[in-house]
Amino acid sequence: DHITAAKGRGFVLDLLLLGVSMTDSVREGLVARLRLSPLELDELRELARICDEHDHATVRFNWDTLATRSGYEPSDFLFYRNNKLVGALSIYAFSRDEAEASGMVHPDERRKHIFTTLAGAAVAELRRRGIPRLVFFCDHRSKAGIALLEASSAEFSHSEYRMDLEELRLPEQFDERLVVERADIDDVDADVEITANAFNMPKLEFRDQVVSKLDSEQTQYYVARLDGKPIGVLTLILGDNDAGIYGFAVIPELRGRGYGRQILIRVIQKVRESSDRLVYLEVAPENDRALGLYTSVGFR
């Protein structure tokens, strides 16, 4: 089976399943988690800090997702040596077609097959779920990460730009019929329907995710309505110093009419009202339409 991973992002990866133990009574070797404890989250953040500093790159983990796992199935795989966290790999299954992953190994513990063990456990779990493709995030600056994925017989798949907002450009006027508000429980079905159709996501799993995070201050879901009808959605993920825009979609019949630009700007204005966080988003380099939209708003 071919599993896909990433350089800045994507590689195709073949892995043999390994006979690994999932017990964690002594916190030694491989541990699979349905949910992460506060202690484990702290250990992950510290390991990420060490790897970032050593590699002069950024290990990308979706920290809010890690803190709010549903607990239905294992998605986080940890590797311990003498009760110390030295490796980790987390998977994010946002569609039936593929999962995404981020992973890291302590600089002093590399070349000891820890990544292979973690990836083997993750692949086994994805095969159990029937998901055929795995995309690994890897910062293009991480020479160690790229070399590791290539050594694992992975193949480069695709890249994404990260775009940062420099100077917000406002439109000459807003359509007064367009209302953009943070979603509440009554908006969940509309959010799920628009998002699932735009990104081919499993509705049930995504609905559970939205409901579990409605009151989160880190993950905020927004719904845009035109004359009261939901026409667009957007997810805002707040970090300590930045705000990431994800899951942005407008219903097909209203694309290209300027509503996407207005929705983006109104959400950015809400961020700016309460903080000076840097606003960013990600986009495929070949997506000219999206690049044009984001550039017109002030992203670079």
Short mmCIF file of C-alpha atoms in Angstrom, two decimals:
data_model
loop_
_atom_site.label_atom_id
_atom_site.label_comp_id
_atom_site.label_asym_id
_atom_site.label_seq_id
_atom_site.Cartn_x
_atom_site.Cartn_y
_atom_site.Cartn_z
CA ASP A 1 0.00 0.00 0.00
CA HIS A 2 1.20 3.49 -0.80
CA ILE A 3 0.95 5.99 1.99
CA THR A 4 1.67 9.65 1.23
CA ALA A 5 3.72 12.07 3.34
CA ALA A 6 5.44 15.60 2.85
CA LYS A 7 8.44 17.84 2.15
CA GLY A 8 6.81 21.12 2.46
CA ARG A 9 4.52 18.89 2.29
CA GLY A 10 3.90 15.39 0.63
CA PHE A 11 5.89 12.14 0.22
CA VAL A 12 4.62 8.65 -0.70
CA LEU A 13 5.77 6.17 1.91
CA ASP A 14 5.81 2.34 1.98
CA LEU A 15 6.15 0.81 5.44
CA LEU A 16 6.19 -2.71 6.81
CA LEU A 17 3.93 -3.18 9.79
CA LEU A 18 5.96 -3.74 12.92
CA GLY A 19 5.19 -5.91 15.92
CA VAL A 20 5.03 -3.13 18.48
CA SER A 21 3.69 -3.12 22.02
CA MET A 22 0.96 -0.60 22.85
CA THR A 23 1.29 -0.90 26.61
CA ASP A 24 2.51 2.08 28.63
CA SER A 25 2.69 0.92 32.24
CA VAL A 26 6.40 1.73 32.46
CA ARG A 27 6.49 4.48 29.80
CA GLU A 28 9.15 2.69 27.82
CA GLY A 29 9.03 2.22 24.08
CA LEU A 30 5.89 2.80 22.02
CA VAL A 31 2.67 4.11 23.60
CA ALA A 32 -0.58 4.74 21.70
CA ARG A 33 -2.98 7.32 23.12
CA LEU A 34 -6.72 7.88 22.71
CA ARG A 35 -6.29 11.16 24.59
CA LEU A 36 -3.22 13.02 25.81
CA SER A 37 -2.82 14.05 29.43
CA PRO A 38 -1.69 17.58 30.40
CA LEU A 39 1.70 16.09 31.30
CA GLU A 40 2.04 14.47 27.88
CA LEU A 41 1.07 17.71 26.11
CA ASP A 42 3.77 19.53 28.10
CA GLU A 43 6.28 16.83 27.14
CA LEU A 44 5.32 17.19 23.47
CA ARG A 45 5.76 20.97 23.55
CA GLU A 46 9.18 20.64 25.15
CA LEU A 47 10.29 18.05 22.61
CA ALA A 48 9.04 20.29 19.78
CA ARG A 49 11.02 23.20 21.22
CA ILE A 50 14.20 21.10 21.33
CA CYS A 51 13.73 19.86 17.75
CA ASP A 52 12.89 23.33 16.40
CA GLU A 53 15.98 24.82 18.04
CA HIS A 54 18.24 22.05 16.78
CA ASP A 55 16.90 21.92 13.20
CA HIS A 56 16.26 25.65 12.71
CA ALA A 57 12.79 24.71 11.48
CA THR A 58 9.29 24.34 12.85
CA VAL A 59 7.67 21.05 13.81
CA ARG A 60 4.01 21.54 13.02
CA PHE A 61 1.51 20.08 15.47
CA ASN A 62 -2.16 21.04 15.72
CA TRP A 63 -2.01 21.71 19.45
CA ASP A 64 -5.69 22.45 19.92
CA THR A 65 -6.65 19.18 18.25
CA LEU A 66 -4.17 17.31 20.44
CA ALA A 67 -5.77 18.80 23.54
CA THR A 68 -9.34 17.93 22.47
CA ARG A 69 -9.13 14.42 21.00
CA SER A 70 -12.46 12.56 20.89
CA GLY A 71 -10.96 9.50 22.54
CA TYR A 72 -12.64 7.14 20.06
CA GLU A 73 -9.47 5.78 18.45
CA PRO A 74 -5.69 6.13 18.87
CA SER A 75 -4.26 9.09 16.95
CA ASP A 76 -1.17 10.01 18.98
CA PHE A 77 1.85 7.71 19.19
CA LEU A 78 4.61 8.40 21.71
CA PHE A 79 8.01 6.79 22.17
CA TYR A 80 9.79 6.79 25.53
CA ARG A 81 13.34 5.99 26.54
CA ASN A 82 13.96 5.64 30.29
CA ASN A 83 10.63 7.36 31.01
CA LYS A 84 11.59 10.35 28.82
CA LEU A 85 9.65 11.30 25.70
CA VAL A 86 12.05 11.07 22.75
CA GLY A 87 9.70 10.66 19.79
CA ALA A 88 6.12 11.40 18.78
CA LEU A 89 3.83 11.12 15.78
CA SER A 90 0.27 12.42 15.57
CA ILE A 91 -2.27 11.78 12.83
CA TYR A 92 -5.22 13.96 11.83
CA ALA A 93 -7.91 12.22 9.76
CA PHE A 94 -9.99 14.98 8.18
CA SER A 95 -11.29 12.94 5.23
CA ARG A 96 -11.89 9.36 4.12
CA ASP A 97 -9.20 9.66 1.47
CA GLU A 98 -6.17 10.71 3.49
CA ALA A 99 -4.81 11.56 6.90
CA GLU A 100 -2.17 14.13 7.80
CA ALA A 101 0.69 13.60 10.21
CA SER A 102 3.35 15.48 12.11
CA GLY A 103 6.22 13.81 13.89
CA MET A 104 9.57 14.38 15.57
CA VAL A 105 12.45 12.54 17.21
CA HIS A 106 14.85 14.00 19.76
CA PRO A 107 18.17 14.94 18.09
CA ASP A 108 20.11 12.61 20.43
CA GLU A 109 17.85 9.64 19.62
CA ARG A 110 17.82 9.76 15.82
CA ARG A 111 18.98 6.88 13.57
CA LYS A 112 17.63 4.37 16.12
CA HIS A 113 14.48 3.37 14.18
CA ILE A 114 12.18 5.37 16.45
CA PHE A 115 10.50 7.16 13.53
CA THR A 116 10.01 3.84 11.70
CA THR A 117 8.34 2.38 14.78
CA LEU A 118 6.05 5.39 15.22
CA ALA A 119 5.14 5.52 11.52
CA GLY A 120 4.50 1.78 11.43
CA ALA A 121 2.02 2.07 14.31
CA ALA A 122 0.28 5.03 12.64
CA VAL A 123 0.03 3.22 9.31
CA ALA A 124 -1.43 0.14 11.01
CA GLU A 125 -4.09 2.32 12.61
CA LEU A 126 -4.94 4.01 9.30
CA ARG A 127 -5.23 0.64 7.57
CA ARG A 128 -7.65 -0.42 10.29
CA ARG A 129 -9.74 2.67 9.49
CA GLY A 130 -9.51 2.08 5.73
CA ILE A 131 -7.65 5.34 5.03
CA PRO A 132 -5.18 4.75 2.15
CA ARG A 133 -3.05 7.91 2.18
CA LEU A 134 -0.87 9.64 4.78
CA VAL A 135 0.57 13.14 4.28
CA PHE A 136 3.50 14.15 6.48
CA PHE A 137 4.09 17.82 7.19
CA CYS A 138 7.74 18.81 6.90
CA ASP A 139 9.14 22.32 6.99
CA HIS A 140 11.22 22.84 3.84
CA ARG A 141 14.03 24.14 6.10
CA SER A 142 14.25 20.81 7.96
CA LYS A 143 17.06 18.98 6.19
CA ALA A 144 16.88 16.17 8.76
CA GLY A 145 13.15 15.71 8.26
CA ILE A 146 13.35 15.64 4.47
CA ALA A 147 16.29 13.22 4.54
CA LEU A 148 14.41 10.93 6.92
CA LEU A 149 11.29 10.81 4.75
CA GLU A 150 13.30 10.23 1.59
CA ALA A 151 15.26 7.46 3.32
CA SER A 152 11.91 5.87 4.17
CA SER A 153 11.18 5.56 0.41
CA ALA A 154 8.78 8.49 0.57
CA GLU A 155 8.21 10.62 -2.51
CA PHE A 156 7.60 14.35 -2.66
CA SER A 157 3.96 15.10 -3.39
CA HIS A 158 3.26 18.82 -3.06
CA SER A 159 4.09 22.07 -1.33
CA GLU A 160 2.05 24.80 0.30
CA TYR A 161 2.71 28.46 0.85
CA ARG A 162 2.19 30.01 4.23
CA MET A 163 0.89 33.55 3.71
CA ASP A 164 1.07 36.23 6.41
CA LEU A 165 -1.21 39.25 6.51
CA GLU A 166 0.84 42.44 6.09
CA GLU A 167 -1.67 45.24 5.58
CA LEU A 168 -5.41 44.61 5.52
CA ARG A 169 -7.05 46.01 2.39
CA LEU A 170 -10.71 46.87 2.82
CA PRO A 171 -13.24 46.73 -0.03
CA GLU A 172 -14.95 49.91 -1.16
CA GLN A 173 -18.15 48.65 0.45
CA PHE A 174 -19.60 45.64 2.23
CA ASP A 175 -22.82 43.91 1.26
CA GLU A 176 -25.11 44.78 4.18
CA ARG A 177 -27.02 41.54 3.64
CA LEU A 178 -23.90 39.52 4.55
CA VAL A 179 -23.53 38.65 8.23
CA VAL A 180 -20.46 36.82 9.58
CA GLU A 181 -20.73 35.47 13.13
CA ARG A 182 -19.14 32.85 15.31
CA ALA A 183 -21.04 29.59 14.98
CA ASP A 184 -23.22 28.24 17.76
CA ILE A 185 -25.01 24.90 18.16
CA ASP A 186 -27.70 25.92 15.67
CA ASP A 187 -25.05 26.47 12.98
CA VAL A 188 -23.33 23.10 13.28
CA ASP A 189 -25.28 21.34 10.52
CA ALA A 190 -24.68 24.17 8.04
CA ASP A 191 -20.98 24.31 8.92
CA VAL A 192 -20.61 20.55 8.51
CA GLU A 193 -22.53 20.48 5.21
CA ILE A 194 -20.54 23.29 3.55
CA THR A 195 -17.17 22.08 4.86
CA ALA A 196 -17.75 18.41 4.05
CA ASN A 197 -18.84 19.21 0.51
CA ALA A 198 -15.89 21.55 -0.09
CA PHE A 199 -13.17 19.31 1.33
CA ASN A 200 -14.65 15.79 0.99
CA MET A 201 -14.69 15.29 4.75
CA PRO A 202 -16.65 12.60 6.65
CA LYS A 203 -19.65 14.45 8.06
CA LEU A 204 -20.15 12.45 11.26
CA GLU A 205 -16.55 12.73 12.42
CA PHE A 206 -16.34 16.42 11.53
CA ARG A 207 -19.64 17.13 13.28
CA ASP A 208 -18.30 15.57 16.48
CA GLN A 209 -15.18 17.73 16.17
CA VAL A 210 -17.16 20.95 15.70
CA VAL A 211 -19.53 20.22 18.59
CA SER A 212 -16.63 19.37 20.93
CA LYS A 213 -14.89 22.70 20.18
CA LEU A 214 -17.81 25.14 20.00
CA ASP A 215 -16.84 26.68 23.32
CA SER A 216 -13.08 26.54 22.69
CA GLU A 217 -11.21 29.83 22.72
CA GLN A 218 -8.45 28.36 20.56
CA THR A 219 -10.60 26.93 17.74
CA GLN A 220 -13.42 29.18 16.53
CA TYR A 221 -15.90 28.32 13.79
CA TYR A 222 -17.51 31.12 11.77
CA VAL A 223 -20.58 30.99 9.53
CA ALA A 224 -21.44 33.62 6.90
CA ARG A 225 -25.09 34.20 5.98
CA LEU A 226 -26.51 36.09 3.03
CA ASP A 227 -30.12 37.13 3.65
CA GLY A 228 -30.12 34.60 6.49
CA LYS A 229 -28.92 31.66 4.34
CA PRO A 230 -25.54 30.07 5.23
CA ILE A 231 -23.18 30.57 2.29
CA GLY A 232 -19.69 30.22 3.75
CA VAL A 233 -17.64 28.88 6.65
CA LEU A 234 -14.21 29.50 8.14
CA THR A 235 -12.21 28.05 11.02
CA LEU A 236 -9.92 30.29 13.07
CA ILE A 237 -7.21 28.69 15.21
CA LEU A 238 -5.69 31.04 17.77
CA GLY A 239 -2.13 30.56 18.97
CA ASP A 240 -0.27 32.57 21.56
CA ASN A 241 0.96 35.08 18.98
CA ASP A 242 -0.84 34.23 15.76
CA ALA A 243 -4.21 33.29 14.26
CA GLY A 244 -4.49 30.71 11.48
CA ILE A 245 -7.32 30.61 8.96
CA TYR A 246 -8.40 27.12 7.88
CA GLY A 247 -11.38 25.38 6.33
CA PHE A 248 -12.43 28.47 4.37
CA ALA A 249 -15.20 27.73 1.87
CA VAL A 250 -18.03 29.47 0.03
CA ILE A 251 -20.87 27.50 -1.59
CA PRO A 252 -20.12 26.88 -5.30
CA GLU A 253 -22.98 28.93 -6.74
CA LEU A 254 -21.79 32.12 -5.01
CA ARG A 255 -18.06 31.91 -5.65
CA GLY A 256 -16.39 34.66 -7.64
CA ARG A 257 -18.82 37.35 -6.48
CA GLY A 258 -16.68 38.98 -3.79
CA TYR A 259 -18.30 37.27 -0.81
CA GLY A 260 -15.16 35.27 0.05
CA ARG A 261 -13.12 38.46 0.32
CA GLN A 262 -15.72 40.09 2.55
CA ILE A 263 -15.94 37.02 4.80
CA LEU A 264 -12.15 36.90 5.20
CA ILE A 265 -11.93 40.59 6.02
CA ARG A 266 -14.72 40.49 8.58
CA VAL A 267 -13.15 37.60 10.46
CA ILE A 268 -9.74 39.33 10.38
CA GLN A 269 -11.38 42.48 11.79
CA LYS A 270 -12.77 40.41 14.67
CA VAL A 271 -9.24 39.14 15.42
CA ARG A 272 -7.85 42.67 15.29
CA GLU A 273 -10.53 43.96 17.68
CA SER A 274 -9.21 41.80 20.51
CA SER A 275 -5.49 41.27 19.82
CA ASP A 276 -2.50 42.09 17.64
CA ARG A 277 -1.93 38.47 16.57
CA LEU A 278 -0.31 37.83 13.21
CA VAL A 279 -2.95 36.39 10.86
CA TYR A 280 -1.82 33.67 8.45
CA LEU A 281 -3.19 31.00 6.14
CA GLU A 282 -1.90 28.28 3.83
CA VAL A 283 -2.51 27.71 0.12
CA ALA A 284 -1.25 25.53 -2.70
CA PRO A 285 1.17 27.47 -4.97
CA GLU A 286 -0.76 26.42 -8.09
CA ASN A 287 -4.12 27.69 -6.78
CA ASP A 288 -4.06 30.95 -8.72
CA ARG A 289 -7.63 31.88 -7.84
CA ALA A 290 -7.05 31.58 -4.09
CA LEU A 291 -3.66 33.30 -4.33
CA GLY A 292 -5.29 36.23 -6.10
CA LEU A 293 -7.99 36.48 -3.44
CA TYR A 294 -5.55 36.33 -0.52
CA THR A 295 -3.15 38.80 -2.12
CA SER A 296 -5.99 41.24 -2.73
CA VAL A 297 -6.82 41.14 0.99
CA GLY A 298 -3.21 41.90 1.95
CA PHE A 299 -1.55 38.51 2.48
CA ARG A 300 2.02 37.88 1.36
#
